[in-house]
Amino acid sequence: MPNKLLLVASENKKLERIVTKSKLTRPIVQRYVAGTTLAEALDVTEQLNSVGIDVSLDLLGESVHDLKQSEAATAEYIRVIEGMAPRSASATVSVKLSQLGIVISSESCEKNLRRLLEAARAHGCEVEVDMEHSSVGRETLEIFRRSHAEYPETRVAIQACMRSTFQDLYEFGDNPPKIRLVKGAFDEKVDVAILDRDDVTAQYQHFAKWALANLPDPAFGTHDDACIETVKQTARELGIDKRAFEFQMLQGVRRELQEQLVREGYRVRVYLPYGTEWYPYLTRRMAEKPANLLLFLRSVVGS
Amino acid sequence: MPNKLLLVASENKKLERIVTKSKLTRPIVQRYVAGTTLAEALDVTEQLNSVGIDVSLDLLGESVHDLKQSEAATAEYIRVIEGMAPRSASATVSVKLSQLGIVISSESCEKNLRRLLEAARAHGCEVEVDMEHSSVGRETLEIFRRSHAEYPETRVAIQACMRSTFQDLYEFGDNPPKIRLVKGAFDEKVDVAILDRDDVTAQYQHFAKWALANLPDPAFGTHDDACIETVKQTARELGIDKRAFEFQMLQGVRRELQEQLVREGYRVRVYLPYGTEWYPYLTRRMAEKPANLLLFLRSVVGS
């Protein structure tokens, strides 16, 4: 699926330092990232809201490796919620459990997540739990599952490429969660994930139909015309209202399509990252979009 | 997955007449088919039983197109059960619902199946419902499902390649059926099935682990060393007895491996077809095994 070299690059710390300092990466960063501060991100949020697009704010940063950092990230996320709530009624926050310390301690990560969910609820906004590499994916889902009964408004990202996806969802039983269906952007092995590109697309479409028929308020995280068409058509066939689900896309990707879907009456939410730790996020985006690869490589070589 | 040309050939009636008459196909037929009569099939059954291998008898023939034919096939299957029961305590029969008239009438097909299940039970033997092309697959599963509560001893073949496999199984709820897990041998489209060969193998392995942990007395229909190894290893890890599941293989394929598994203490069952309508069955086997393709094509050209 995504470019493997770039996925490896996304975890290379030395390369991260070089690329982050390079001025040549600035145009790419500006396209995909809403800025380095919450204030900038909230300005972009309002711009998007003004054309009918919802956002999900993502504080960049992943794989925190000590408790202090994970608590700082949690506190920062609570500030995001506090800053966001009065400016955008529909905004959500997207959080990676690796940022909340899943690698250090599952227990403290869960505690951090619950603090976040409580703060979000107090401010009338919702949280979306991003999915990460399978090395933490199952634990992410288990922590999410334990909070789900208490906070059913929370959404979790589910990857169509993963072989366990249906099992994972069925294990919720009669009370399935809100999901954001994505194809999957991590470098996974064939034993846990479907790797063939066309098969993943078909799997996404298959799952999308199932989600529309079986899950509450599903979100479809995709820029793929074929997948979007499947969602639209299935919703029509099942008589599902255009406002009973949503499309999610990344900041900087297919803006015209986003606005077109809004004009057609669909809900659209843009995943809006901000912060300074954009390197792993952007290398994954580059891995998905080969057209940007040359620009990106030039920024590495030029530094 | 399987050779597409041969799968198309398997449904070509003109080619079927030519190939069936050709004497050159005889060596292939003899390898894969137990004979044209029940008596011959029962002799082969006893030979296999004598080396510790169970069988599942399959009366060749599919896609019956009138009610009389479907009733005749049902009656013939009942004769199989009556003939088989006193000769082999462990033998099962494998039946295709297209033979019992699923294309003509779902209701009469279900009636035929129930007659068969009742006869099997009366003779202390069990039935396995083969899976067929997706054009009748869902209906096959629905008919099976309706009979399952009453006849839980019946096994159903489930294809790892199908995108709906997990859904199909989960829909049984707390009372899952006995399954025969196979990769899938039909010419399916990408919207319903995983097509990439390696992905199907990985999907099989993933599903096999799940089946061992979650399903009663699973059967693993595979000749693939990697899949067999996954089953063995998972059973060891989960502390599952070697007799609590079984391997199933086709007559004529990997006999040495079959006997080796028996020596290692595993249950092995051979799918043993007999009858005159071997053409669609054998072209599917050829499609799976390119090594036999040349021999097969020569038999067509030579006729």
Coordinates of N, CA, C and O in Angstrom, one line a residue, chain B residues 86-247:
Chain B
P86 N -23.0 -48.7 7.2 CA -22.5 -50.0 7.8 C -21.0 -50.3 7.4 O -20.4 -51.1 8.1
R87 N -20.4 -49.6 6.4 CA -19.1 -49.9 6.0 C -18.0 -49.0 6.7 O -16.9 -49.3 6.8
S88 N -18.4 -47.7 7.1 CA -17.5 -46.8 7.7 C -18.2 -45.9 8.7 O -19.0 -45.1 8.4
A89 N -17.8 -46.1 10.0 CA -18.5 -45.4 11.0 C -18.2 -43.9 11.0 O -19.0 -43.1 11.4
S90 N -17.0 -43.6 10.5 CA -16.6 -42.2 10.6 C -16.9 -41.4 9.3 O -16.7 -40.2 9.3
A91 N -17.3 -42.0 8.3 CA -17.5 -41.3 7.0 C -18.6 -40.3 7.1 O -19.6 -40.4 7.8
T92 N -18.5 -39.2 6.3 CA -19.5 -38.2 6.2 C -19.9 -38.1 4.7 O -19.2 -38.7 3.9
V93 N -21.0 -37.4 4.4 CA -21.3 -37.1 3.0 C -21.2 -35.6 2.8 O -21.6 -34.8 3.7
S94 N -20.6 -35.2 1.7 CA -20.5 -33.8 1.3 C -21.5 -33.5 0.2 O -21.6 -34.2 -0.8
V95 N -22.3 -32.4 0.4 CA -23.4 -32.2 -0.6 C -23.4 -30.7 -1.0 O -23.1 -29.8 -0.2
K96 N -23.6 -30.5 -2.3 CA -23.8 -29.2 -2.8 C -25.2 -28.8 -2.9 O -26.0 -29.6 -3.5
L97 N -25.6 -27.7 -2.4 CA -27.1 -27.3 -2.4 C -27.5 -27.1 -3.9 O -28.7 -27.2 -4.1
S98 N -26.6 -26.8 -4.8 CA -27.1 -26.7 -6.2 C -27.5 -28.0 -6.7 O -28.4 -28.1 -7.6
Q99 N -27.0 -29.1 -6.1 CA -27.4 -30.5 -6.5 C -28.8 -30.7 -6.0 O -29.6 -31.5 -6.5
L100 N -29.1 -30.1 -4.8 CA -30.4 -30.3 -4.2 C -31.5 -29.3 -4.7 O -32.5 -29.1 -4.1
G101 N -31.1 -28.5 -5.7 CA -32.1 -27.7 -6.4 C -32.1 -26.2 -5.9 O -33.2 -25.5 -6.1
I102 N -31.1 -25.7 -5.4 CA -31.1 -24.3 -4.8 C -31.4 -23.3 -5.9 O -32.1 -22.3 -5.7
V103 N -31.0 -23.6 -7.2 CA -31.3 -22.6 -8.3 C -32.7 -22.7 -8.7 O -33.3 -21.7 -9.2
I104 N -33.4 -23.8 -8.5 CA -34.8 -23.9 -8.9 C -35.7 -23.3 -7.8 O -36.6 -22.5 -8.1
S105 N -35.5 -23.8 -6.6 CA -36.4 -23.3 -5.5 C -35.7 -23.5 -4.2 O -35.3 -24.6 -3.8
S106 N -35.6 -22.4 -3.5 CA -34.9 -22.4 -2.2 C -35.7 -23.3 -1.3 O -35.1 -24.0 -0.5
E107 N -37.0 -23.2 -1.3 CA -37.8 -24.0 -0.4 C -37.7 -25.5 -0.6 O -37.5 -26.3 0.3
S108 N -37.7 -26.0 -1.9 CA -37.6 -27.4 -2.1 C -36.2 -27.9 -1.8 O -36.0 -29.0 -1.4
C109 N -35.2 -27.0 -2.1 CA -33.8 -27.3 -1.7 C -33.7 -27.6 -0.2 O -33.1 -28.5 0.2
E110 N -34.3 -26.7 0.5 CA -34.2 -26.8 2.0 C -34.9 -28.1 2.4 O -34.5 -28.8 3.3
K111 N -36.0 -28.4 1.8 CA -36.8 -29.7 2.1 C -35.9 -30.9 1.8 O -35.8 -31.8 2.6
N112 N -35.2 -30.8 0.7 CA -34.3 -31.9 0.3 C -33.2 -32.1 1.3 O -32.8 -33.2 1.7
L113 N -32.6 -30.9 1.7 CA -31.5 -31.0 2.6 C -32.0 -31.6 4.0 O -31.3 -32.4 4.5
R114 N -33.1 -31.2 4.4 CA -33.6 -31.7 5.7 C -33.9 -33.2 5.6 O -33.7 -34.0 6.6
R115 N -34.4 -33.7 4.4 CA -34.6 -35.2 4.3 C -33.2 -35.8 4.4 O -33.1 -36.9 5.1
L116 N -32.2 -35.2 3.8 CA -30.8 -35.8 3.9 C -30.3 -35.8 5.3 O -29.7 -36.8 5.8
L117 N -30.5 -34.7 6.0 CA -30.0 -34.6 7.4 C -30.7 -35.6 8.3 O -30.1 -36.2 9.2
E118 N -32.0 -35.8 8.0 CA -32.8 -36.7 8.8 C -32.3 -38.1 8.6 O -32.1 -38.9 9.5
A119 N -32.0 -38.5 7.3 CA -31.5 -39.8 7.0 C -30.2 -40.0 7.6 O -29.9 -41.1 8.1
A120 N -29.3 -39.0 7.5 CA -28.0 -39.1 8.1 C -28.0 -39.4 9.6 O -27.4 -40.3 10.1
R121 N -28.9 -38.7 10.2 CA -29.0 -38.8 11.7 C -29.5 -40.2 12.0 O -29.0 -40.9 13.0
A122 N -30.5 -40.7 11.2 CA -31.0 -42.0 11.5 C -29.9 -43.1 11.3 O -30.0 -44.1 12.0
H123 N -28.9 -42.8 10.5 CA -27.9 -43.8 10.3 C -26.6 -43.4 11.0 O -25.5 -44.0 10.8
G124 N -26.7 -42.4 11.9 CA -25.5 -42.1 12.8 C -24.4 -41.5 12.0 O -23.2 -41.6 12.4
C125 N -24.7 -40.9 10.8 CA -23.6 -40.2 10.1 C -23.9 -38.8 9.9 O -25.0 -38.3 10.2
E126 N -22.9 -38.0 9.5 CA -23.0 -36.6 9.4 C -22.9 -36.0 8.0 O -22.3 -36.7 7.1
V127 N -23.4 -34.9 7.8 CA -23.4 -34.2 6.5 C -22.5 -33.0 6.5 O -22.5 -32.3 7.5
E128 N -21.9 -32.8 5.4 CA -21.1 -31.5 5.2 C -21.7 -30.8 4.0 O -21.8 -31.4 2.9
V129 N -22.0 -29.5 4.2 CA -22.5 -28.7 3.1 C -21.4 -28.0 2.4 O -20.7 -27.1 3.0
D130 N -21.1 -28.3 1.2 CA -20.1 -27.6 0.4 C -20.5 -26.2 0.1 O -21.7 -25.9 0.0
M131 N -19.5 -25.4 0.0 CA -19.8 -24.0 -0.5 C -19.6 -23.9 -2.0 O -18.8 -24.6 -2.5
E132 N -20.4 -23.1 -2.6 CA -20.3 -22.9 -4.0 C -20.0 -21.4 -4.4 O -19.8 -20.6 -3.5
H133 N -20.1 -21.1 -5.7 CA -19.9 -19.8 -6.1 C -20.8 -18.8 -5.4 O -21.9 -19.1 -5.0
S134 N -20.3 -17.5 -5.3 CA -21.1 -16.5 -4.5 C -22.5 -16.3 -5.0 O -23.3 -15.8 -4.3
S135 N -22.7 -16.7 -6.3 CA -24.1 -16.5 -6.8 C -25.1 -17.3 -6.1 O -26.3 -17.0 -6.0
V136 N -24.7 -18.4 -5.4 CA -25.6 -19.2 -4.6 C -25.1 -19.3 -3.1 O -25.7 -19.9 -2.3
G137 N -23.9 -18.7 -2.9 CA -23.3 -18.8 -1.6 C -24.1 -18.3 -0.4 O -24.2 -19.0 0.6
R138 N -24.6 -17.1 -0.6 CA -25.4 -16.5 0.5 C -26.6 -17.3 0.8 O -27.0 -17.6 2.0
E139 N -27.3 -17.8 -0.2 CA -28.5 -18.6 0.0 C -28.2 -19.9 0.6 O -28.9 -20.4 1.5
T140 N -27.1 -20.5 0.2 CA -26.6 -21.8 0.8 C -26.4 -21.6 2.3 O -26.9 -22.4 3.1
L141 N -25.8 -20.5 2.7 CA -25.6 -20.2 4.1 C -26.9 -20.0 4.8 O -27.0 -20.4 6.0
E142 N -27.8 -19.4 4.2 CA -29.1 -19.1 4.8 C -29.8 -20.4 5.1 O -30.4 -20.6 6.1
I143 N -29.8 -21.2 4.1 CA -30.5 -22.5 4.2 C -29.8 -23.4 5.3 O -30.4 -24.0 6.2
F144 N -28.5 -23.3 5.2 CA -27.7 -24.1 6.3 C -28.1 -23.5 7.7 O -28.3 -24.3 8.6
R145 N -28.1 -22.2 7.8 CA -28.4 -21.5 9.0 C -29.7 -22.0 9.6 O -29.8 -22.2 10.8
R146 N -30.7 -22.0 8.8 CA -32.1 -22.4 9.2 C -32.1 -23.9 9.8 O -32.9 -24.2 10.6
S147 N -31.2 -24.7 9.2 CA -31.2 -26.1 9.7 C -30.3 -26.3 10.9 O -30.3 -27.4 11.5
H148 N -29.5 -25.3 11.1 CA -28.4 -25.5 12.0 C -28.8 -25.8 13.5 O -28.2 -26.6 14.2
A149 N -29.8 -25.0 14.0 CA -30.2 -25.2 15.3 C -30.7 -26.6 15.6 O -30.4 -27.2 16.6
E150 N -31.4 -27.2 14.5 CA -32.0 -28.5 14.7 C -30.9 -29.6 14.4 O -31.0 -30.7 15.0
Y151 N -29.9 -29.3 13.5 CA -28.9 -30.3 13.2 C -27.5 -29.8 13.4 O -26.8 -29.6 12.4
P152 N -27.1 -29.5 14.6 CA -25.9 -28.8 14.9 C -24.7 -29.7 14.5 O -23.5 -29.2 14.5
E153 N -24.9 -31.0 14.2 CA -23.8 -31.9 13.9 C -23.3 -31.6 12.4 O -22.2 -32.1 12.0
T154 N -24.1 -30.9 11.7 CA -23.8 -30.6 10.2 C -22.6 -29.6 10.1 O -22.6 -28.6 10.9
R155 N -21.8 -29.9 9.2 CA -20.6 -29.0 8.9 C -20.9 -28.1 7.7 O -21.5 -28.6 6.7
V156 N -20.4 -26.9 7.6 CA -20.5 -26.1 6.4 C -19.1 -25.6 6.0 O -18.3 -25.2 6.9
A157 N -18.9 -25.6 4.7 CA -17.6 -25.1 4.2 C -17.7 -23.6 4.2 O -18.7 -23.0 3.7
I158 N -16.6 -22.9 4.6 CA -16.5 -21.5 4.7 C -15.2 -21.1 4.0 O -14.1 -21.7 4.2
Q159 N -15.3 -20.1 3.1 CA -14.1 -19.7 2.3 C -13.4 -18.5 2.9 O -14.0 -17.4 3.0
A160 N -12.1 -18.7 3.1 CA -11.3 -17.6 3.7 C -11.2 -16.4 2.8 O -11.1 -15.3 3.3
C161 N -11.3 -16.6 1.5 CA -11.1 -15.5 0.6 C -12.3 -14.6 0.6 O -12.2 -13.4 0.2
M162 N -13.5 -15.0 1.1 CA -14.7 -14.2 0.9 C -14.6 -13.0 2.0 O -14.4 -13.2 3.1
R163 N -15.0 -11.8 1.5 CA -15.0 -10.7 2.4 C -16.0 -10.8 3.5 O -15.9 -10.2 4.6
S164 N -17.1 -11.6 3.3 CA -18.2 -11.6 4.2 C -18.0 -12.7 5.3 O -18.8 -12.9 6.1
T165 N -16.8 -13.5 5.2 CA -16.7 -14.6 6.0 C -16.9 -14.4 7.5 O -17.6 -15.1 8.2
F166 N -16.2 -13.4 8.0 CA -16.4 -13.1 9.5 C -17.8 -12.8 9.8 O -18.4 -13.2 10.8
Q167 N -18.4 -11.9 9.0 CA -19.8 -11.5 9.2 C -20.7 -12.8 9.3 O -21.5 -13.0 10.2
D168 N -20.5 -13.6 8.2 CA -21.3 -14.8 8.1 C -21.2 -15.7 9.4 O -22.2 -16.1 9.9
L169 N -20.0 -15.8 9.9 CA -19.9 -16.6 11.1 C -20.4 -16.0 12.3 O -21.1 -16.6 13.2
Y170 N -20.1 -14.7 12.4 CA -20.6 -14.0 13.6 C -22.1 -14.0 13.7 O -22.7 -13.9 14.8
E171 N -22.8 -14.0 12.6 CA -24.2 -14.0 12.6 C -24.9 -15.2 13.2 O -26.1 -15.2 13.5
F172 N -24.1 -16.2 13.4 CA -24.6 -17.4 14.2 C -24.7 -17.1 15.7 O -25.2 -17.9 16.4
G173 N -24.0 -16.0 16.1 CA -24.1 -15.7 17.5 C -23.4 -16.6 18.4 O -22.3 -17.1 18.1
D174 N -24.1 -17.0 19.5 CA -23.4 -17.8 20.5 C -23.4 -19.3 20.2 O -22.9 -20.1 20.9
N175 N -24.0 -19.6 19.1 CA -24.0 -21.1 18.7 C -23.4 -21.3 17.3 O -24.1 -21.6 16.3
P176 N -22.1 -21.1 17.2 CA -21.4 -21.1 15.9 C -21.4 -22.6 15.4 O -21.4 -23.5 16.1
P177 N -21.4 -22.7 14.0 CA -21.4 -24.0 13.5 C -20.1 -24.7 13.4 O -19.0 -24.0 13.5
K178 N -20.1 -26.0 13.1 CA -18.8 -26.6 12.7 C -18.5 -26.2 11.3 O -19.4 -26.2 10.4
I179 N -17.3 -25.8 11.0 CA -17.0 -25.4 9.7 C -15.8 -26.3 9.1 O -15.1 -26.9 9.8
R180 N -15.8 -26.2 7.7 CA -14.6 -26.7 7.0 C -14.0 -25.4 6.4 O -14.6 -24.8 5.5
L181 N -12.9 -25.0 6.9 CA -12.3 -23.8 6.3 C -11.5 -24.1 5.1 O -10.6 -25.0 5.1
V182 N -11.9 -23.5 4.0 CA -11.1 -23.6 2.7 C -10.7 -22.2 2.2 O -11.2 -21.2 2.7
K183 N -9.7 -22.2 1.3 CA -9.3 -20.9 0.8 C -10.4 -20.4 -0.2 O -10.7 -19.2 -0.1
G184 N -11.0 -21.2 -1.0 CA -12.0 -20.8 -2.0 C -11.5 -21.1 -3.4 O -10.4 -20.8 -3.7
A185 N -12.4 -21.8 -4.1 CA -11.9 -22.3 -5.4 C -12.7 -21.7 -6.6 O -12.6 -22.2 -7.7
F186 N -13.5 -20.7 -6.4 CA -14.4 -20.2 -7.5 C -13.9 -18.9 -8.0 O -13.1 -18.2 -7.4
D187 N -14.3 -18.6 -9.2 CA -13.9 -17.4 -9.9 C -14.8 -16.2 -9.4 O -15.9 -16.0 -9.9
E188 N -14.3 -15.5 -8.4 CA -15.1 -14.5 -7.8 C -14.5 -13.1 -8.1 O -13.4 -13.0 -8.5
K189 N -15.3 -12.1 -8.0 CA -14.9 -10.7 -8.3 C -14.4 -10.1 -7.0 O -14.7 -10.5 -5.9
V190 N -13.6 -9.0 -7.2 CA -12.9 -8.4 -6.1 C -13.8 -7.8 -5.1 O -13.4 -7.6 -3.9
D191 N -15.0 -7.4 -5.5 CA -15.9 -6.8 -4.5 C -16.4 -7.8 -3.4 O -16.7 -7.4 -2.3
V192 N -16.4 -9.1 -3.8 CA -16.8 -10.1 -2.7 C -15.7 -10.9 -2.2 O -15.8 -11.5 -1.1
A193 N -14.6 -11.0 -2.9 CA -13.5 -11.9 -2.4 C -12.1 -11.3 -2.5 O -11.9 -10.4 -3.4
I194 N -11.2 -11.7 -1.6 CA -9.8 -11.3 -1.7 C -9.2 -12.2 -2.8 O -9.4 -13.4 -2.8
L195 N -8.5 -11.5 -3.7 CA -8.0 -12.3 -4.9 C -6.5 -12.6 -4.9 O -6.1 -13.6 -5.4
D196 N -5.8 -11.7 -4.2 CA -4.3 -11.9 -4.2 C -4.0 -13.2 -3.4 O -4.5 -13.4 -2.3
R197 N -3.2 -14.0 -4.1 CA -2.9 -15.4 -3.6 C -2.3 -15.4 -2.2 O -2.7 -16.1 -1.3
D198 N -1.3 -14.5 -2.0 CA -0.6 -14.5 -0.7 C -1.6 -13.9 0.4 O -1.5 -14.4 1.6
D199 N -2.4 -13.0 0.0 CA -3.3 -12.4 0.9 C -4.4 -13.5 1.4 O -4.8 -13.5 2.5
V200 N -4.8 -14.3 0.4 CA -5.8 -15.3 0.8 C -5.1 -16.4 1.7 O -5.8 -16.8 2.7
T201 N -3.9 -16.7 1.5 CA -3.2 -17.6 2.4 C -3.1 -17.0 3.8 O -3.4 -17.7 4.8
A202 N -2.7 -15.7 3.8 CA -2.6 -15.1 5.1 C -4.0 -15.0 5.8 O -4.1 -15.1 7.0
Q203 N -5.0 -14.7 5.0 CA -6.4 -14.6 5.5 C -6.8 -16.0 6.1 O -7.4 -16.1 7.1
Y204 N -6.4 -17.1 5.4 CA -6.7 -18.4 5.8 C -6.0 -18.7 7.2 O -6.7 -19.2 8.1
Q205 N -4.8 -18.3 7.3 CA -4.1 -18.5 8.6 C -4.7 -17.7 9.7 O -4.8 -18.2 10.8
H206 N -5.0 -16.5 9.4 CA -5.7 -15.6 10.4 C -7.0 -16.3 10.9 O -7.3 -16.4 12.1
F207 N -7.8 -16.7 9.9 CA -9.1 -17.3 10.2 C -8.9 -18.6 11.0 O -9.7 -18.9 11.8
A208 N -7.9 -19.4 10.6 CA -7.7 -20.7 11.2 C -7.4 -20.5 12.7 O -8.0 -21.3 13.5
K209 N -6.6 -19.5 13.0 CA -6.4 -19.3 14.5 C -7.7 -18.9 15.2 O -7.9 -19.4 16.3
W210 N -8.4 -18.1 14.6 CA -9.7 -17.7 15.2 C -10.6 -18.9 15.3 O -11.3 -19.0 16.3
A211 N -10.7 -19.7 14.3 CA -11.6 -20.9 14.3 C -11.2 -21.8 15.4 O -12.0 -22.3 16.2
L212 N -9.9 -22.0 15.6 CA -9.4 -22.9 16.7 C -9.9 -22.4 18.0 O -10.2 -23.2 18.9
A213 N -9.8 -21.1 18.2 CA -10.1 -20.5 19.5 C -11.6 -20.4 19.7 O -12.1 -20.3 20.9
N214 N -12.4 -20.3 18.6 CA -13.8 -19.9 18.8 C -14.9 -20.9 18.3 O -16.0 -20.8 18.6
L215 N -14.5 -21.9 17.4 CA -15.5 -22.7 16.8 C -15.4 -24.2 17.3 O -14.3 -24.6 17.6
P216 N -16.5 -24.9 17.2 CA -16.5 -26.3 17.7 C -15.9 -27.2 16.6 O -16.3 -27.0 15.4
D217 N -15.0 -28.0 16.9 CA -14.5 -29.1 16.0 C -14.2 -28.6 14.6 O -14.8 -29.2 13.7
P218 N -13.4 -27.6 14.5 CA -13.1 -27.1 13.1 C -12.4 -28.1 12.2 O -11.6 -28.9 12.7
A219 N -12.7 -28.0 10.9 CA -12.0 -28.8 9.9 C -11.2 -27.8 9.0 O -11.7 -26.8 8.6
F220 N -10.0 -28.2 8.7 CA -9.1 -27.3 7.9 C -8.9 -28.0 6.6 O -8.1 -28.9 6.4
G221 N -9.6 -27.5 5.6 CA -9.5 -28.0 4.2 C -8.4 -27.3 3.5 O -8.6 -26.2 3.0
T222 N -7.2 -27.9 3.5 CA -6.0 -27.2 2.9 C -4.9 -28.2 2.6 O -4.8 -29.2 3.3
H223 N -4.2 -28.0 1.5 CA -3.0 -28.8 1.2 C -1.7 -27.9 1.4 O -0.6 -28.3 1.0
D224 N -1.9 -26.7 1.9 CA -0.8 -25.7 2.0 C 0.0 -25.9 3.3 O -0.6 -25.8 4.4
D225 N 1.3 -26.2 3.1 CA 2.1 -26.5 4.3 C 2.1 -25.3 5.3 O 2.1 -25.6 6.5
A226 N 2.1 -24.1 4.8 CA 2.1 -23.0 5.7 C 0.8 -22.9 6.5 O 0.9 -22.7 7.7
C227 N -0.3 -23.2 5.9 CA -1.6 -23.2 6.6 C -1.6 -24.3 7.6 O -2.1 -24.2 8.7
I228 N -1.2 -25.5 7.2 CA -1.2 -26.7 8.1 C -0.3 -26.4 9.3 O -0.7 -26.7 10.5
E229 N 0.8 -25.8 9.1 CA 1.7 -25.4 10.2 C 1.1 -24.5 11.1 O 1.2 -24.6 12.4
T230 N 0.4 -23.5 10.6 CA -0.3 -22.5 11.5 C -1.3 -23.2 12.3 O -1.4 -22.9 13.5
V231 N -2.1 -24.2 11.8 CA -3.1 -24.9 12.5 C -2.4 -25.7 13.7 O -2.8 -25.6 14.8
K232 N -1.3 -26.4 13.3 CA -0.6 -27.2 14.3 C -0.1 -26.3 15.5 O -0.3 -26.7 16.6
Q233 N 0.6 -25.3 15.1 CA 1.2 -24.4 16.1 C 0.2 -23.7 17.0 O 0.3 -23.7 18.2
T234 N -0.9 -23.2 16.3 CA -1.9 -22.6 17.1 C -2.6 -23.6 18.1 O -2.8 -23.2 19.3
A235 N -2.8 -24.8 17.6 CA -3.4 -25.8 18.5 C -2.5 -26.1 19.7 O -2.9 -26.2 20.9
R236 N -1.2 -26.2 19.4 CA -0.2 -26.4 20.5 C -0.3 -25.2 21.5 O -0.4 -25.4 22.7
E237 N -0.3 -24.0 21.0 CA -0.3 -22.8 21.8 C -1.5 -22.7 22.7 O -1.5 -22.3 23.8
L238 N -2.7 -23.1 22.1 CA -3.9 -23.0 22.8 C -4.2 -24.3 23.7 O -5.2 -24.3 24.4
G239 N -3.3 -25.2 23.6 CA -3.5 -26.5 24.3 C -4.7 -27.3 23.8 O -5.4 -27.9 24.6
I240 N -4.9 -27.2 22.5 CA -6.1 -28.0 21.9 C -5.6 -29.3 21.5 O -4.6 -29.5 20.8
D241 N -6.4 -30.4 21.9 CA -6.0 -31.7 21.6 C -6.0 -32.0 20.0 O -6.8 -31.4 19.3
K242 N -5.0 -32.8 19.6 CA -4.9 -33.1 18.2 C -6.2 -33.8 17.6 O -6.4 -33.8 16.4
R243 N -7.0 -34.3 18.4 CA -8.2 -35.0 17.9 C -9.5 -34.0 18.0 O -10.6 -34.4 17.7
A244 N -9.2 -32.8 18.4 CA -10.4 -31.9 18.6 C -10.6 -31.0 17.3 O -11.4 -30.1 17.3
F245 N -9.9 -31.3 16.3 CA -10.1 -30.7 15.0 C -9.6 -31.7 13.9 O -9.1 -32.7 14.3
E246 N -9.8 -31.3 12.6 CA -9.3 -32.3 11.6 C -8.8 -31.5 10.4 O -9.2 -30.4 10.1
F247 N -7.9 -32.2 9.7 CA -7.5 -31.7 8.4 C -8.3 -32.4 7.3 O -8.6 -33.6 7.5

